C-alpha positions as CSV (number, residue, x, y, z in Angstrom):
1,M,-26.4,21.5,9.8
2,T,-25.1,21.1,6.2
3,L,-21.7,19.8,5.3
4,N,-20.7,23.2,4.0
5,S,-21.7,25.0,7.2
6,D,-20.0,22.3,9.3
7,L,-16.7,22.8,7.4
8,K,-16.8,26.5,8.2
9,S,-18.3,26.4,11.7
10,S,-15.2,25.8,13.8
11,D,-12.1,27.8,14.2
12,N,-10.6,25.2,16.4
13,P,-8.7,22.5,14.4
14,K,-8.9,20.1,17.3
15,E,-12.7,20.1,17.4
16,W,-14.7,17.0,16.5
17,T,-16.8,18.4,13.7
18,S,-19.5,16.2,12.2
19,W,-17.5,15.3,9.1
20,A,-14.4,14.4,11.2
21,L,-16.4,12.2,13.6
22,T,-18.3,10.5,10.7
23,W,-15.1,9.8,8.7
24,F,-13.1,8.6,11.8
25,I,-15.9,6.2,13.0
26,S,-16.2,4.9,9.4
27,M,-12.5,4.2,9.2
28,C,-12.5,2.5,12.6
29,I,-15.4,0.2,11.5
30,L,-13.6,-0.5,8.3
31,A,-10.3,-1.4,10.1
32,T,-12.1,-3.6,12.6
33,G,-14.1,-5.3,9.9
34,N,-10.9,-6.0,7.9
35,L,-9.2,-7.5,10.9
36,A,-12.2,-9.7,11.5
37,I,-12.4,-10.8,7.9
38,C,-8.7,-11.6,7.9
39,F,-9.0,-13.7,11.0
40,K,-12.1,-15.5,9.7
41,L,-10.7,-16.3,6.3
42,Y,-7.5,-17.6,7.9
43,V,-9.5,-19.9,10.2
44,L,-11.7,-21.1,7.4
45,S,-9.0,-21.7,4.9
46,P,-7.3,-25.1,5.2
47,R,-4.6,-23.9,2.8
48,S,-3.5,-21.3,5.3
49,V,-2.4,-23.7,8.0
50,S,0.8,-25.6,8.0
51,K,1.7,-27.6,11.2
52,G,-0.3,-25.1,13.2
53,T,1.6,-22.0,12.1
54,L,0.8,-19.2,9.7
55,S,1.8,-19.9,6.1
56,P,4.2,-17.3,4.6
57,T,1.5,-15.8,2.4
58,W,-0.8,-15.3,5.3
59,K,2.0,-13.8,7.4
60,L,2.2,-11.0,4.8
61,T,-1.5,-10.5,4.7
62,V,-1.8,-10.3,8.5
63,I,1.0,-7.8,8.7
64,F,-0.4,-5.6,5.9
65,T,-4.0,-5.8,7.4
66,F,-2.7,-4.9,10.8
67,V,-0.7,-1.9,9.5
68,C,-3.7,-0.6,7.5
69,A,-5.8,-1.0,10.6
70,Y,-3.3,0.9,12.7
71,R,-3.2,3.7,10.1
72,S,-7.0,3.8,10.1
73,Y,-7.3,4.1,13.9
74,F,-4.5,6.7,14.0
75,P,-4.4,8.7,10.8
76,T,-1.4,10.9,10.2
77,I,-0.1,13.3,7.6
78,Y,3.7,13.2,7.2
79,L,4.6,16.7,5.9
80,S,2.4,18.7,8.2
81,R,3.1,16.4,11.2
82,S,-0.7,16.2,11.7
83,C,-2.5,13.4,13.5
84,F,-6.2,12.8,13.9
85,V,-6.1,11.3,17.3
86,E,-4.0,12.5,20.3
87,S,-2.3,9.4,21.5
88,G,1.2,8.1,22.4
89,V,1.0,5.8,19.4
90,S,0.2,8.5,16.9
91,G,3.8,9.3,16.0
92,I,4.8,10.3,12.5
93,L,7.9,8.2,12.4
94,L,6.0,5.1,13.8
95,A,3.3,5.5,11.1
96,R,5.9,5.8,8.4
97,L,7.9,2.8,9.5
98,M,4.8,0.7,9.8
99,A,3.8,1.8,6.3
100,F,7.3,0.8,5.1
101,V,6.8,-2.7,6.4
102,G,3.2,-3.0,5.3
103,E,3.7,-1.8,1.7
104,L,6.8,-4.0,1.3
105,C,4.7,-7.0,2.4
106,W,2.0,-6.2,-0.1
107,M,4.5,-5.9,-2.9
108,V,6.2,-9.2,-2.0
109,Q,2.7,-10.7,-2.3
110,V,2.3,-9.2,-5.8
111,A,5.8,-10.4,-6.8
112,N,5.1,-13.9,-5.5
113,S,1.8,-14.0,-7.4
114,L,3.6,-13.3,-10.6
115,K,6.0,-16.1,-9.8
116,V,3.2,-18.6,-9.1
117,V,1.3,-17.9,-12.3
118,N,4.6,-18.0,-14.2
119,R,5.3,-21.5,-12.8
120,A,1.9,-22.6,-13.9
121,L,2.0,-21.2,-17.5
122,S,5.3,-20.1,-18.8
123,R,8.3,-20.8,-16.5
124,S,10.1,-17.8,-17.9
125,P,13.3,-16.8,-16.0
126,A,12.7,-13.2,-17.1
127,V,9.4,-13.0,-15.3
128,N,11.0,-14.1,-12.0
129,V,13.8,-11.5,-12.5
130,L,11.3,-8.8,-13.0
131,A,9.2,-9.9,-10.0
132,N,12.3,-9.7,-7.8
133,F,13.1,-6.3,-9.4
134,V,9.8,-4.7,-8.4
135,V,10.5,-5.6,-4.7
136,V,13.8,-3.8,-5.0
137,L,12.1,-0.8,-6.5
138,I,9.6,-0.6,-3.7
139,S,12.3,-1.0,-1.1
140,M,13.9,2.0,-2.6
141,A,10.6,3.8,-2.7
142,E,10.0,3.2,1.0
143,C,13.5,4.5,1.8
144,F,12.8,7.7,-0.3
145,S,9.5,8.2,1.5
146,T,11.1,7.7,5.0
147,Y,13.8,10.2,4.2
148,A,11.3,12.7,2.8
149,T,9.1,12.3,5.9
150,V,12.1,13.2,8.2
151,T,13.5,16.0,6.1
152,K,10.2,17.4,4.6
153,N,11.9,17.4,1.2
154,S,9.3,16.7,-1.5
155,L,11.9,15.7,-4.0
156,F,12.2,12.3,-2.2
157,F,8.4,12.0,-2.2
158,T,8.6,12.5,-6.0
159,L,11.2,9.8,-6.2
160,E,9.0,7.5,-4.1
161,E,6.0,7.9,-6.3
162,G,8.1,7.6,-9.4
163,S,9.5,4.3,-8.1
164,W,6.0,3.0,-7.6
165,V,5.0,4.0,-11.1
166,V,8.1,2.3,-12.6
167,A,7.3,-0.8,-10.5
168,G,3.8,-0.8,-11.9
169,V,5.1,-0.7,-15.5
170,T,7.6,-3.4,-14.6
171,C,4.7,-5.6,-13.3
172,I,2.5,-5.0,-16.4
173,T,5.2,-6.4,-18.7
174,P,5.4,-10.0,-17.3
175,A,1.7,-10.0,-16.5
176,L,0.8,-9.3,-20.1
177,F,3.3,-12.0,-21.3
178,I,1.8,-14.6,-19.0
179,L,-1.7,-13.5,-19.8
180,V,-1.1,-14.1,-23.5
181,R,0.3,-17.5,-22.7
182,A,-2.7,-18.3,-20.6
183,Y,-5.2,-17.6,-23.4
184,R,-3.1,-19.5,-25.9
185,R,-2.6,-22.5,-23.8
186,V,-4.8,-25.4,-24.8
187,E,-2.9,-28.5,-24.1
188,D,-3.6,-30.1,-20.7
189,P,-5.3,-27.0,-19.3
190,S,-5.1,-26.6,-15.5
191,R,-8.2,-26.2,-13.6
192,R,-6.8,-23.0,-12.2
193,D,-6.2,-21.4,-15.6
194,P,-9.6,-19.5,-15.6
195,M,-8.8,-18.0,-12.3
196,I,-5.3,-17.1,-13.4
197,R,-6.6,-15.4,-16.5
198,L,-9.1,-13.5,-14.4
199,Y,-6.5,-12.5,-11.9
200,L,-4.0,-11.3,-14.6
201,T,-6.7,-9.4,-16.4
202,I,-7.7,-7.5,-13.2
203,F,-4.0,-7.1,-12.3
204,V,-3.0,-5.5,-15.7
205,G,-6.1,-3.3,-15.6
206,F,-5.4,-2.1,-12.1
207,M,-1.7,-1.4,-12.8
208,F,-2.5,0.4,-16.0
209,V,-4.9,2.8,-14.2
210,Y,-2.6,3.2,-11.3
211,D,0.3,4.2,-13.5
212,I,-1.7,6.8,-15.3
213,W,-3.0,8.2,-12.0
214,G,0.4,8.1,-10.4
215,V,2.1,10.1,-13.2
216,S,-0.7,12.6,-13.6
217,T,-1.4,13.1,-9.9
218,D,1.1,11.9,-7.4
219,V,4.4,12.4,-9.3
220,R,3.3,15.8,-10.7
221,S,1.9,17.2,-7.4
222,N,5.0,16.2,-5.4
223,W,7.3,17.6,-8.1
224,N,5.4,20.9,-8.2
225,R,5.6,21.1,-4.4
226,Y,9.3,20.4,-4.5
227,I,9.8,23.4,-6.9
228,E,7.8,25.6,-4.6
229,E,9.9,24.4,-1.6
230,R,13.1,25.0,-3.4
231,D,12.4,28.7,-3.9
232,E,11.2,29.3,-0.4
233,V,13.2,31.5,2.0
234,P,13.9,30.3,4.6
235,S,14.0,26.7,3.3
236,P,11.3,24.4,4.8
237,W,13.7,21.4,4.5
238,L,15.2,20.0,7.7
239,D,18.5,18.4,8.2
240,F,18.2,14.7,9.0
241,H,18.9,14.9,12.8
242,T,16.6,17.9,13.3
243,G,13.8,16.2,11.3
244,L,14.3,12.9,13.2
245,D,13.9,14.7,16.5
246,Q,10.7,16.2,15.2
247,V,9.1,13.0,13.9
248,T,9.9,11.1,17.0
249,G,8.1,13.7,19.1
250,L,4.3,14.3,19.5
251,C,2.4,15.2,16.3
252,N,0.1,18.1,15.9
253,L,-3.5,17.3,16.7
254,D,-5.5,18.7,13.7
255,R,-9.0,17.7,12.5
256,S,-9.6,20.6,10.2
257,W,-11.2,20.1,6.8
258,E,-8.5,22.3,5.2
259,T,-5.7,19.9,6.4
260,W,-7.4,16.6,5.7
261,S,-9.7,17.2,2.6
262,G,-7.0,16.2,0.2
263,Y,-6.2,12.9,2.0
264,L,-9.7,11.4,2.8
265,L,-10.3,9.8,-0.6
266,W,-7.0,8.0,-1.0
267,M,-6.8,7.0,2.6
268,T,-10.2,5.4,2.5
269,G,-9.5,3.6,-0.7
270,Y,-6.0,2.5,0.4
271,F,-7.2,1.1,3.7
272,S,-10.1,-0.8,2.2
273,L,-9.2,-1.9,-1.4
274,G,-5.5,-2.4,-0.4
275,V,-6.4,-4.8,2.4
276,W,-9.0,-6.6,0.2
277,S,-6.4,-7.1,-2.5
278,S,-4.0,-8.6,0.0
279,L,-6.7,-11.0,1.2
280,A,-7.5,-12.0,-2.3
281,L,-3.9,-12.7,-3.1
282,S,-3.8,-15.1,-0.1
283,I,-7.0,-17.1,-0.7
284,L,-7.3,-17.0,-4.4
285,V,-4.0,-16.7,-6.1
286,L,-1.3,-18.0,-3.7
287,P,-2.5,-21.2,-2.0
288,E,0.2,-22.9,-0.1
289,K,0.0,-26.1,-2.2
290,S,0.5,-24.1,-5.4
291,A,3.4,-22.1,-4.1
292,S,5.4,-25.2,-3.3
293,A,4.4,-27.3,-6.3
294,A,7.5,-26.5,-8.4
295,P,11.1,-25.9,-7.3
296,S,12.1,-23.7,-10.2
297,E,12.2,-20.3,-8.5
298,P,11.9,-19.7,-4.7
299,L,9.3,-17.3,-3.5
300,L,10.4,-14.2,-1.6
301,V,8.9,-15.6,1.7
């Protein structure tokens, strides 16, 4: 059976078609592998252990890896209230709240990484302020997303994605500043300078691509959907209490290609590359020793 015929072969959205089964098994393998890698790297890394407890950096990584694993095992779509697996833990609100915590943990890692390289190369107070500011922006973004999930109002999804784009631009500015300092620095070069330069180069490139993609795709699509919703009669938006009752209930079991086709690519990339970036921040950029080497600006954890 070809993929095209498989997509059209079932009128039952709950049926396990070949594409649905293949993707779901792949996501489960990916999530399990990420959990195993996280555990293995933690055990093997002497920098991750302090008096037998998890270091702050590794706490963030473990939380984010676990959240992404949960969302891989139990995929959901907020607006349509759709879930891929019928289970008591496949709730829309639960998935959104876990995403809230996980994404905030990842952004704290990013902010801390900027502070660490700033300590090593520039010690600029402005960099630390901007690093703190991006965490505030993402906290706002997560609140927007949670409200949008409850009320189904895409204006707040637009504000969420816009906040992520602004956070990306805010990250690029200090990263470029430190990167220039890293390449100019010749006196008493640190052994970690090459790694810092590599990290900042990758960081700036990723944020640049993300911002272009975010504006052209996420922000625009959510804004267009908001315009369509605004003109609908009756309005698809829910008041907060009605929406809260809805997202705390059971989600709609749906494995149809029409529902999920627009989500497969970004979910697969998010739950793979996102976790790997968090692991990299823990083992390459934010060793415990480096994080405590200078008292100038406290990290966020």
